[in-house]
Amino acid sequence: MSHGQMAQAALGSAELIMGKLDNVKAIGLNPDQGPEDLQKEAEEFLDQGTDKETVVAVDVLGGTPSNVVIRLFAKYPNIQVISGINLPLIIEFANQSMMGQGLNKPQLIAMAKDGIVDVNARLK
């Protein structure tokens, strides 16, 4: 979940690398929408879910998408939330899913953090 089309663009990039990701949805908050619109779309997806944990990645903690997810905890207590969407996080999530592993949330967060690199410093 993100402000604007960030989530959709990140998912599209991940699928370009990994192939189609099943049971994944990107939801973005557009300027003409409010929190209730975002929550409705998230609930529609979550209501189709399986018995597995659902991972929800949001763009930034404290923004509308993360606030909506926090409200969803009451109805969906098994959701796992991570703030800070980036491509390494999505690719690691896809790898964990494709390998049939259970959710390794610390590894997702580590991959997201490790994906941020000062390339100039590495080249020196």
C-alpha positions as a Python dict, from the first residue, in 0.01 Angstrom:
ca = {
    (1, 'M'): (0, 0, 0),
    (2, 'S'): (130, 339, -86),
    (3, 'H'): (54, 697, -160),
    (4, 'G'): (-1, 726, -537),
    (5, 'Q'): (117, 452, -770),
    (6, 'M'): (437, 357, -588),
    (7, 'A'): (306, 15, -479),
    (8, 'Q'): (182, -72, -829),
    (9, 'A'): (509, 37, -989),
    (10, 'A'): (720, -159, -737),
    (11, 'L'): (511, -472, -788),
    (12, 'G'): (537, -433, -1167),
    (13, 'S'): (915, -406, -1141),
    (14, 'A'): (935, -711, -915),
    (15, 'E'): (723, -914, -1156),
    (16, 'L'): (949, -808, -1442),
    (17, 'I'): (1235, -972, -1252),
    (18, 'M'): (1057, -1262, -1079),
    (19, 'G'): (759, -1335, -1301),
    (20, 'K'): (393, -1314, -1202),
    (21, 'L'): (342, -1313, -825),
    (22, 'D'): (27, -1490, -712),
    (23, 'N'): (-188, -1371, -424),
    (24, 'V'): (-26, -1028, -428),
    (25, 'K'): (-203, -696, -474),
    (26, 'A'): (-69, -344, -492),
    (27, 'I'): (-299, -73, -365),
    (28, 'G'): (-233, 297, -403),
    (29, 'L'): (-409, 598, -257),
    (30, 'N'): (-494, 840, -536),
    (31, 'P'): (-554, 1214, -486),
    (32, 'D'): (-930, 1175, -536),
    (33, 'Q'): (-957, 905, -267),
    (34, 'G'): (-980, 905, 108),
    (35, 'P'): (-871, 655, 372),
    (36, 'E'): (-1208, 476, 353),
    (37, 'D'): (-1148, 400, -17),
    (38, 'L'): (-808, 250, 60),
    (39, 'Q'): (-952, 48, 348),
    (40, 'K'): (-1237, -86, 133),
    (41, 'E'): (-997, -205, -137),
    (42, 'A'): (-769, -366, 123),
    (43, 'E'): (-1062, -542, 292),
    (44, 'E'): (-1186, -678, -43),
    (45, 'F'): (-845, -836, -99),
    (46, 'L'): (-804, -960, 259),
    (47, 'D'): (-1152, -1115, 255),
    (48, 'Q'): (-1047, -1335, -40),
    (49, 'G'): (-743, -1453, 154),
    (50, 'T'): (-636, -1792, 267),
    (51, 'D'): (-559, -1912, 617),
    (52, 'K'): (-198, -1799, 573),
    (53, 'E'): (-54, -1487, 725),
    (54, 'T'): (-90, -1184, 506),
    (55, 'V'): (202, -946, 472),
    (56, 'V'): (117, -583, 415),
    (57, 'A'): (397, -351, 315),
    (58, 'V'): (332, 22, 338),
    (59, 'D'): (538, 305, 199),
    (60, 'V'): (590, 512, 514),
    (61, 'L'): (499, 475, 879),
    (62, 'G'): (247, 733, 993),
    (63, 'G'): (99, 800, 650),
    (64, 'T'): (-257, 723, 544),
    (65, 'P'): (-178, 371, 413),
    (66, 'S'): (-13, 267, 740),
    (67, 'N'): (-291, 426, 944),
    (68, 'V'): (-548, 230, 743),
    (69, 'V'): (-357, -95, 803),
    (70, 'I'): (-343, -25, 1176),
    (71, 'R'): (-723, 5, 1175),
    (72, 'L'): (-743, -331, 992),
    (73, 'F'): (-573, -513, 1283),
    (74, 'A'): (-905, -536, 1467),
    (75, 'K'): (-1067, -738, 1187),
    (76, 'Y'): (-753, -913, 1058),
    (77, 'P'): (-527, -986, 1358),
    (78, 'N'): (-295, -1211, 1153),
    (79, 'I'): (-169, -943, 918),
    (80, 'Q'): (202, -872, 934),
    (81, 'V'): (295, -512, 853),
    (82, 'I'): (627, -374, 731),
    (83, 'S'): (690, -8, 658),
    (84, 'G'): (933, 100, 387),
    (85, 'I'): (847, -54, 52),
    (86, 'N'): (1140, -112, -179),
    (87, 'L'): (1223, -358, -456),
    (88, 'P'): (1464, -576, -253),
    (89, 'L'): (1187, -629, 6),
    (90, 'I'): (937, -740, -259),
    (91, 'I'): (1189, -969, -430),
    (92, 'E'): (1277, -1132, -97),
    (93, 'F'): (907, -1180, -24),
    (94, 'A'): (866, -1344, -367),
    (95, 'N'): (1166, -1569, -302),
    (96, 'Q'): (1030, -1678, 35),
    (97, 'S'): (691, -1752, -121),
    (98, 'M'): (833, -1938, -421),
    (99, 'M'): (1054, -2151, -196),
    (100, 'G'): (753, -2244, 15),
    (101, 'Q'): (911, -2097, 324),
    (102, 'G'): (707, -1947, 600),
    (103, 'L'): (728, -1576, 651),
    (104, 'N'): (1071, -1464, 769),
    (105, 'K'): (991, -1105, 861),
    (106, 'P'): (1339, -1020, 997),
    (107, 'Q'): (1490, -1138, 667),
    (108, 'L'): (1247, -923, 468),
    (109, 'I'): (1345, -619, 670),
    (110, 'A'): (1716, -700, 643),
    (111, 'M'): (1695, -733, 264),
    (112, 'A'): (1508, -403, 241),
    (113, 'K'): (1772, -227, 451),
    (114, 'D'): (2063, -396, 273),
    (115, 'G'): (1921, -280, -59),
    (116, 'I'): (2008, 79, 31),
    (117, 'V'): (2371, 127, -60),
    (118, 'D'): (2602, 427, -103),
    (119, 'V'): (2745, 317, -439),
    (120, 'N'): (3003, 597, -445),
    (121, 'A'): (3146, 481, -113),
    (122, 'R'): (3164, 123, -242),
    (123, 'L'): (3351, 232, -554),
    (124, 'K'): (3622, 416, -360),
}
